[in-house]
Short mmCIF file of C-alpha atoms in Angstrom, two decimals:
data_model
loop_
_atom_site.label_atom_id
_atom_site.label_comp_id
_atom_site.label_asym_id
_atom_site.label_seq_id
_atom_site.Cartn_x
_atom_site.Cartn_y
_atom_site.Cartn_z
CA MET A 1 0.00 0.00 0.00
CA GLN A 2 1.34 3.45 -0.95
CA LEU A 3 0.52 6.95 0.24
CA LYS A 4 -1.24 7.78 -3.04
CA ASP A 5 -3.67 4.95 -2.25
CA CYS A 6 -4.83 6.70 0.95
CA TYR A 7 -8.03 8.70 0.68
CA ASN A 8 -9.37 8.67 4.23
CA PHE A 9 -8.62 7.87 7.88
CA HIS A 10 -9.20 4.15 7.41
CA ASP A 11 -6.71 3.98 4.53
CA PHE A 12 -4.02 5.67 6.62
CA ARG A 13 -4.78 3.35 9.52
CA ARG A 14 -4.43 0.32 7.26
CA MET A 15 -1.11 1.56 5.84
CA ALA A 16 0.21 2.26 9.34
CA LYS A 17 -0.81 -1.23 10.42
CA GLN A 18 1.18 -2.71 7.53
CA ARG A 19 4.28 -0.77 8.51
CA LEU A 20 4.31 -0.79 12.31
CA PRO A 21 5.12 -3.68 14.63
CA GLY A 22 1.92 -4.84 16.35
CA PRO A 23 2.70 -3.43 19.82
CA ILE A 24 3.28 0.09 18.45
CA PHE A 25 0.24 0.02 16.16
CA ASN A 26 -1.90 -1.13 19.08
CA TYR A 27 -0.47 1.60 21.31
CA ILE A 28 -1.86 4.19 18.86
CA ASP A 29 -5.02 2.30 18.00
CA GLY A 30 -5.95 1.08 21.47
CA ALA A 31 -7.99 2.64 24.25
CA ALA A 32 -9.08 1.88 27.81
CA ASP A 33 -11.03 -1.13 29.13
CA ASP A 34 -13.62 -2.28 26.56
CA GLU A 35 -12.92 0.68 24.25
CA VAL A 36 -16.57 1.74 24.39
CA THR A 37 -15.78 5.45 24.58
CA TYR A 38 -13.24 5.15 21.74
CA ARG A 39 -15.95 3.77 19.44
CA ARG A 40 -18.58 6.17 20.75
CA ASN A 41 -16.41 9.21 19.92
CA THR A 42 -16.85 8.70 16.18
CA ALA A 43 -20.34 7.17 16.36
CA ALA A 44 -21.59 10.34 18.10
CA PHE A 45 -21.19 12.31 14.87
CA GLU A 46 -23.41 9.82 13.06
CA ASN A 47 -26.33 10.69 15.35
CA CYS A 48 -26.34 14.20 13.91
CA ASP A 49 -27.45 15.20 10.41
CA LEU A 50 -26.48 18.27 8.39
CA VAL A 51 -29.25 20.34 6.78
CA PRO A 52 -27.67 22.33 3.95
CA ASP A 53 -28.74 25.61 2.39
CA VAL A 54 -28.44 26.04 -1.39
CA LEU A 55 -28.02 28.90 -3.88
CA ARG A 56 -25.96 30.96 -1.45
CA GLY A 57 -23.12 32.01 -3.75
CA VAL A 58 -20.15 30.18 -2.25
CA SER A 59 -17.33 30.65 -4.75
CA ASP A 60 -15.02 31.91 -1.99
CA VAL A 61 -14.81 30.10 1.35
CA ASP A 62 -12.92 31.40 4.38
CA MET A 63 -12.33 28.56 6.84
CA SER A 64 -10.01 30.48 9.18
CA VAL A 65 -10.74 30.72 12.91
CA THR A 66 -9.20 32.56 15.85
CA VAL A 67 -8.51 30.50 18.96
CA MET A 68 -7.03 31.95 22.14
CA GLY A 69 -5.85 34.98 20.18
CA GLN A 70 -4.15 32.94 17.47
CA LYS A 71 -5.41 32.80 13.89
CA LEU A 72 -5.57 29.36 12.27
CA SER A 73 -5.98 29.01 8.51
CA MET A 74 -8.28 26.04 9.03
CA PRO A 75 -10.51 25.08 11.97
CA VAL A 76 -8.60 21.92 12.90
CA TYR A 77 -5.29 21.57 14.74
CA CYS A 78 -2.90 18.73 15.58
CA SER A 79 -3.44 17.83 19.23
CA PRO A 80 -0.28 17.18 21.25
CA THR A 81 0.44 13.47 21.52
CA ALA A 82 3.25 11.50 23.13
CA LEU A 83 6.11 9.40 21.73
CA GLN A 84 5.79 10.42 18.08
CA ARG A 85 9.30 9.31 17.05
CA LEU A 86 8.29 5.74 17.94
CA PHE A 87 5.80 5.88 15.09
CA HIS A 88 8.17 7.45 12.54
CA HIS A 89 11.71 8.74 12.97
CA GLN A 90 10.64 12.28 11.96
CA GLY A 91 8.14 12.42 14.84
CA GLU A 92 7.09 15.89 15.98
CA ARG A 93 9.34 17.48 13.36
CA ALA A 94 7.05 16.14 10.63
CA VAL A 95 3.94 17.35 12.43
CA ALA A 96 5.40 20.80 13.15
CA ALA A 97 6.44 21.26 9.52
CA ALA A 98 3.11 20.04 8.14
CA ALA A 99 1.05 22.17 10.55
CA GLY A 100 3.19 25.20 9.70
CA LYS A 101 2.67 24.60 5.99
CA PHE A 102 -1.12 24.54 6.49
CA GLY A 103 -1.13 27.54 8.83
CA THR A 104 -2.61 25.68 11.75
CA MET A 105 -1.76 24.96 15.37
CA PHE A 106 0.06 21.95 16.72
CA GLY A 107 1.33 21.01 20.13
CA VAL A 108 4.35 19.38 21.69
CA SER A 109 3.72 17.01 24.60
CA SER A 110 5.56 16.75 27.90
CA LEU A 111 6.19 13.21 26.61
CA GLY A 112 7.24 14.50 23.20
CA THR A 113 10.31 13.08 21.48
CA THR A 114 11.42 16.38 19.96
CA SER A 115 12.30 19.42 22.04
CA LEU A 116 10.00 22.42 22.35
CA GLU A 117 12.79 24.62 21.07
CA GLU A 118 13.33 22.60 17.89
CA ALA A 119 9.60 22.37 17.17
CA ARG A 120 9.35 26.14 17.61
CA ARG A 121 12.17 26.63 15.06
CA ILE A 122 10.48 24.35 12.52
CA SER A 123 7.09 26.08 12.60
CA GLY A 124 6.53 29.76 13.17
CA GLY A 125 2.79 29.09 13.35
CA PRO A 126 0.61 28.78 16.44
CA GLN A 127 1.94 26.25 18.95
CA VAL A 128 0.79 24.96 22.33
CA TYR A 129 2.74 23.09 24.95
CA GLN A 130 0.81 20.19 26.44
CA PHE A 131 1.72 19.90 30.08
CA TYR A 132 1.26 17.32 32.82
CA PHE A 133 1.11 18.42 36.45
CA HIS A 134 3.93 16.83 38.46
CA LYS A 135 4.28 16.24 42.18
CA ASP A 136 7.55 18.18 41.91
CA ARG A 137 6.35 21.81 41.82
CA GLY A 138 9.85 22.94 40.89
CA LEU A 139 9.69 20.76 37.79
CA ASN A 140 6.34 22.32 36.87
CA ARG A 141 7.81 25.82 37.17
CA ASP A 142 10.92 24.85 35.21
CA MET A 143 8.86 23.41 32.37
CA MET A 144 6.67 26.50 32.16
CA ALA A 145 9.73 28.76 32.13
CA ARG A 146 11.28 26.64 29.40
CA ALA A 147 8.15 26.89 27.26
CA LYS A 148 8.10 30.68 27.71
CA SER A 149 11.73 31.03 26.68
CA ALA A 150 11.13 28.78 23.63
CA GLY A 151 8.50 31.27 22.43
CA VAL A 152 5.43 29.13 23.09
CA GLU A 153 2.46 31.41 23.70
CA THR A 154 -0.23 28.97 24.83
CA MET A 155 -0.08 26.46 27.67
CA MET A 156 -2.38 23.43 27.49
CA LEU A 157 -2.69 21.55 30.80
CA THR A 158 -4.05 18.02 30.52
CA VAL A 159 -6.39 17.43 33.46
CA ASP A 160 -7.81 13.96 32.75
CA SER A 161 -4.59 11.97 33.20
CA ILE A 162 -3.71 12.06 36.88
CA THR A 163 -3.37 8.30 36.53
CA GLY A 164 -2.94 6.15 33.43
CA GLY A 165 -5.92 4.46 31.78
CA ASN A 166 -6.28 0.67 31.66
CA ARG A 167 -4.96 -0.03 28.17
CA GLU A 168 -5.25 -3.77 27.90
CA ARG A 169 -3.82 -4.05 24.40
CA ASP A 170 -0.49 -2.76 25.76
CA LYS A 171 -0.61 -5.28 28.59
CA ARG A 172 -1.07 -8.14 26.14
CA THR A 173 2.00 -7.19 24.11
CA GLY A 174 4.09 -5.98 27.03
CA PHE A 175 4.39 -2.57 25.35
CA ALA A 176 6.23 -0.10 27.57
CA ILE A 177 8.79 2.66 27.26
CA PRO A 178 11.56 1.60 27.48
CA PHE A 179 10.67 -1.63 25.67
CA LYS A 180 9.90 -4.60 27.92
CA LEU A 181 8.10 -6.77 25.43
CA ASN A 182 6.85 -10.27 26.08
CA LEU A 183 7.57 -13.07 23.59
CA SER A 184 4.42 -12.32 21.62
CA GLY A 185 5.41 -8.64 21.35
CA ILE A 186 8.98 -9.49 20.30
CA ALA A 187 7.68 -11.78 17.56
CA GLN A 188 5.56 -8.94 16.19
CA PHE A 189 8.65 -6.72 15.96
CA ALA A 190 10.57 -9.50 14.21
CA ILE A 191 8.11 -9.66 11.31
CA LYS A 192 8.42 -5.89 10.65
CA PRO A 193 12.22 -5.54 10.28
CA ALA A 194 12.01 -2.31 8.27
CA TRP A 195 10.66 -0.44 11.30
CA GLY A 196 13.51 -1.77 13.47
CA ILE A 197 16.18 -0.78 10.95
CA ASN A 198 14.63 2.68 10.70
CA TYR A 199 14.50 3.02 14.50
CA LEU A 200 18.09 1.90 15.02
CA THR A 201 19.66 3.95 12.21
CA HIS A 202 18.36 7.29 13.46
CA GLU A 203 19.24 9.26 16.55
CA ARG A 204 18.68 7.74 19.95
CA PHE A 205 15.12 7.87 21.26
CA SER A 206 14.70 10.41 24.06
CA LEU A 207 12.13 12.56 25.87
CA PRO A 208 13.74 16.04 25.70
CA GLN A 209 11.12 17.79 27.85
CA LEU A 210 11.88 15.37 30.69
CA ASP A 211 15.66 15.07 30.32
CA GLY A 212 17.13 14.76 33.78
CA HIS A 213 13.77 13.68 35.20
CA ILE A 214 13.22 10.34 33.45
CA LYS A 215 16.19 8.10 32.68
CA MET A 216 15.68 6.10 29.51
CA ASP A 217 18.39 3.51 30.25
CA GLY A 218 18.85 0.76 32.85
CA GLY A 219 16.55 1.08 35.85
CA ALA A 220 14.46 3.40 33.76
CA LEU A 221 11.18 4.87 34.83
CA SER A 222 8.61 3.51 32.41
CA ILE A 223 5.85 5.66 30.93
CA SER A 224 3.23 3.85 33.02
CA ARG A 225 5.27 4.48 36.17
CA TYR A 226 5.69 8.11 35.08
CA PHE A 227 1.92 8.49 35.32
CA THR A 228 1.62 6.67 38.65
CA GLU A 229 4.73 8.02 40.36
CA MET A 230 5.51 11.49 38.99
CA LEU A 231 2.10 12.97 38.25
CA ASP A 232 0.12 14.44 41.11
CA PRO A 233 -3.35 12.95 41.66
CA SER A 234 -3.99 15.59 44.34
CA MET A 235 -3.92 18.38 41.71
CA ASN A 236 -6.86 20.71 42.34
CA TRP A 237 -8.38 23.98 41.14
CA ASP A 238 -6.20 26.08 43.46
CA ASP A 239 -3.06 24.52 41.97
CA VAL A 240 -4.23 25.26 38.45
CA ALA A 241 -5.30 28.81 39.33
CA GLN A 242 -1.76 29.45 40.55
CA MET A 243 -0.34 28.06 37.29
CA VAL A 244 -2.62 30.32 35.26
CA ARG A 245 -1.34 33.34 37.21
CA GLU A 246 2.30 32.27 36.84
CA TRP A 247 1.99 31.63 33.10
CA ASP A 248 0.31 35.00 32.53
CA GLY A 249 -0.76 34.21 28.97
CA PRO A 250 -3.26 32.07 27.06
CA PHE A 251 -3.94 29.01 29.22
CA CYS A 252 -6.09 26.07 28.18
CA LEU A 253 -7.40 23.04 30.09
CA LYS A 254 -7.63 19.82 28.08
CA GLY A 255 -9.95 17.12 29.38
CA VAL A 256 -12.82 19.23 30.76
CA MET A 257 -16.16 17.46 30.30
CA SER A 258 -18.68 18.91 32.78
CA VAL A 259 -20.46 22.26 32.79
CA ASP A 260 -19.36 22.92 36.38
CA ASP A 261 -15.70 22.40 35.45
CA ALA A 262 -16.06 24.61 32.39
CA ARG A 263 -17.40 27.39 34.61
CA ARG A 264 -14.50 26.93 37.04
CA ALA A 265 -12.05 27.22 34.15
CA VAL A 266 -13.58 30.59 33.29
CA GLU A 267 -13.43 31.72 36.92
CA ILE A 268 -9.70 31.01 37.29
CA GLY A 269 -8.87 32.93 34.12
CA CYS A 270 -8.41 30.25 31.47
CA SER A 271 -8.73 31.42 27.89
CA GLY A 272 -9.71 28.05 26.44
CA ILE A 273 -10.92 24.54 27.25
CA VAL A 274 -10.74 21.36 25.19
CA LEU A 275 -13.60 18.94 25.70
CA SER A 276 -11.83 15.59 25.53
CA ASN A 277 -11.91 12.07 26.90
CA HIS A 278 -8.31 11.51 25.75
CA GLY A 279 -9.40 9.53 22.71
CA GLY A 280 -11.14 7.00 24.94
CA ARG A 281 -7.78 6.13 26.52
CA GLN A 282 -8.56 7.11 30.12
CA LEU A 283 -12.06 6.62 31.59
CA ASP A 284 -13.96 4.11 29.50
CA GLY A 285 -17.70 4.73 29.53
CA SER A 286 -17.23 8.50 29.63
CA ARG A 287 -19.32 10.66 27.34
CA SER A 288 -18.09 11.77 23.93
CA ALA A 289 -16.92 15.36 23.65
CA PHE A 290 -19.28 15.97 20.72
CA ASP A 291 -22.30 14.86 22.76
CA GLN A 292 -21.25 17.17 25.59
CA LEU A 293 -20.42 20.15 23.39
CA ALA A 294 -23.76 21.96 23.16
CA GLU A 295 -24.42 22.28 26.89
CA ILE A 296 -20.89 23.53 27.60
CA VAL A 297 -20.99 26.06 24.75
CA ASP A 298 -24.36 27.27 26.09
CA ALA A 299 -22.89 27.66 29.57
CA VAL A 300 -19.55 29.35 28.85
CA GLY A 301 -19.10 29.76 25.09
CA ASP A 302 -19.45 33.54 25.28
CA ARG A 303 -16.62 33.82 27.84
CA ILE A 304 -14.04 31.21 26.84
CA ASP A 305 -12.91 29.48 23.64
CA VAL A 306 -14.43 25.99 23.62
CA MET A 307 -12.66 23.33 21.53
CA MET A 308 -13.12 19.58 21.32
CA ASP A 309 -11.32 16.46 20.17
CA GLY A 310 -12.05 12.75 19.92
CA GLY A 311 -13.15 10.55 17.04
CA VAL A 312 -12.80 13.18 14.31
CA GLN A 313 -12.24 11.42 10.99
CA ARG A 314 -14.02 13.60 8.41
CA GLY A 315 -14.48 17.21 7.39
CA THR A 316 -18.20 16.82 8.03
CA HIS A 317 -17.43 15.87 11.65
CA VAL A 318 -15.60 19.18 11.97
CA LEU A 319 -18.54 21.08 10.44
CA LYS A 320 -20.93 19.51 12.95
CA ALA A 321 -18.71 20.49 15.90
CA LEU A 322 -18.30 24.04 14.60
CA SER A 323 -22.07 24.29 14.08
CA LEU A 324 -22.57 23.42 17.77
CA GLY A 325 -20.22 26.22 18.78
CA ALA A 326 -16.72 24.72 18.95
CA LYS A 327 -14.07 27.30 17.99
CA ALA A 328 -11.72 24.63 16.59
CA VAL A 329 -11.39 20.85 16.53
CA GLY A 330 -8.40 18.76 17.57
CA LEU A 331 -7.06 15.83 15.56
CA GLY A 332 -5.13 12.93 17.12
CA ARG A 333 -5.10 9.52 15.49
CA TYR A 334 -6.19 11.28 12.29
CA TYR A 335 -2.62 12.56 11.83
CA LEU A 336 -0.76 9.87 13.82
CA PHE A 337 -1.62 7.04 11.44
CA PRO A 338 -0.39 9.01 8.37
CA LEU A 339 2.72 10.01 10.35
CA ALA A 340 3.39 6.34 11.06
CA ALA A 341 2.64 5.38 7.47
CA ALA A 342 4.76 7.98 5.66
CA GLY A 343 6.24 10.69 7.89
CA GLN A 344 5.80 14.34 6.92
CA PRO A 345 4.30 13.60 3.46
CA GLY A 346 1.68 11.47 5.22
CA VAL A 347 0.71 14.21 7.67
CA GLU A 348 0.58 16.74 4.84
CA ARG A 349 -1.66 14.49 2.75
CA ALA A 350 -4.01 13.98 5.71
CA LEU A 351 -4.22 17.71 6.46
CA GLU A 352 -4.74 18.52 2.78
CA MET A 353 -7.56 15.98 2.56
CA MET A 354 -9.15 17.46 5.68
CA ARG A 355 -8.81 20.99 4.29
CA ILE A 356 -10.46 19.93 1.00
CA GLU A 357 -13.25 18.09 2.84
CA ILE A 358 -14.02 21.10 5.07
CA GLU A 359 -14.01 23.49 2.11
CA ARG A 360 -16.23 21.19 0.03
CA GLY A 361 -18.56 20.65 2.99
CA MET A 362 -18.88 24.40 3.64
CA LYS A 363 -19.75 25.01 -0.02
CA LEU A 364 -22.35 22.24 0.04
CA MET A 365 -23.75 23.67 3.29
CA GLY A 366 -24.05 27.12 1.65
CA CYS A 367 -21.52 28.74 4.05
CA THR A 368 -18.72 31.12 3.08
CA ASN A 369 -17.23 31.39 6.57
CA VAL A 370 -17.23 29.45 9.82
CA GLU A 371 -19.55 31.94 11.59
CA GLN A 372 -22.35 30.89 9.24
CA LEU A 373 -22.26 27.32 10.57
CA THR A 374 -24.98 27.25 13.23
CA ARG A 375 -27.31 24.81 14.97
CA ARG A 376 -30.01 25.84 12.52
CA ASN A 377 -28.27 23.48 10.09
CA LEU A 378 -28.26 20.44 12.42
CA ARG A 379 -30.80 17.79 13.36
CA PHE A 380 -30.21 15.06 15.94
CA HIS A 381 -31.65 11.56 15.86
CA GLY A 382 -34.07 10.56 18.58
#
């Protein structure tokens, strides 16, 4: 299978599956417990129909949006995700370059495999730093200061990951960072030698944001132990309010799902929230962000930028979220599978396809700009 054969999310996923060893593919593809929420994230969009307007004169379409003071050329962005150089040796560099080319936002994770500083050099476009709250308050302050000095304007604190989700696919293969595979997992690597050669012939795998805090060699702290030992489950609203004050710039909470929490985010001075269930990877059985979007937009949408992610695979999914009041929509697996399949050209092809789908969808909806997408054009089943 070649990149030119990929026309949608499922094609990219299939190509990535052909290329990646099973444990790594399943790390991207898997979710928590029974993966109910993972499936529900995409199914939620299917419960909503678009009602288009015609004869509106739509030769020119402006799909740009402004989120937390930053202008994006298209209403989707690449959500920060961990460990990208495991999927392809270009990792975050490919995503930064592709997002920059398309004039949209991307984010580097605390568990990113390329440094904030390098990602900032690659793309001059909007960038967020996705941050985990550590027990070590000094480490939190250091990481915020580092992001500031790298020129990152927007902080994105993930609030739904104070402990790791129960990802049973990883348990079955023994997937961990650093690798501690069981025999089944090792066998799956053996039948994909090209990935191994690629991995070994490029620079050593590292987590630059956590250098000096996580050792990647003998006696290493695994990613699962990172969540259970270094992150602070006692994190509360007072802690976050203090971070917002210290950062003194656009600050976004990722993982907010309730109206009460959305209101608290406004009260402590956040400029944005991302409705997210972490791609179904944390609390299985939690509601989809799309299903929760309308009531949160109604509660706080006039005071804070409301975004969402989870299950987005089509331009029409984006149009539905924007019509409910989302300011922008985050992509995760949608760009990770093409990254794994083909590096930067894969991410660029995926973003170009999404851009074309959104533009086509807006024309067919009779809309020349994002503001014209409203709930008037939606109908929900049952």
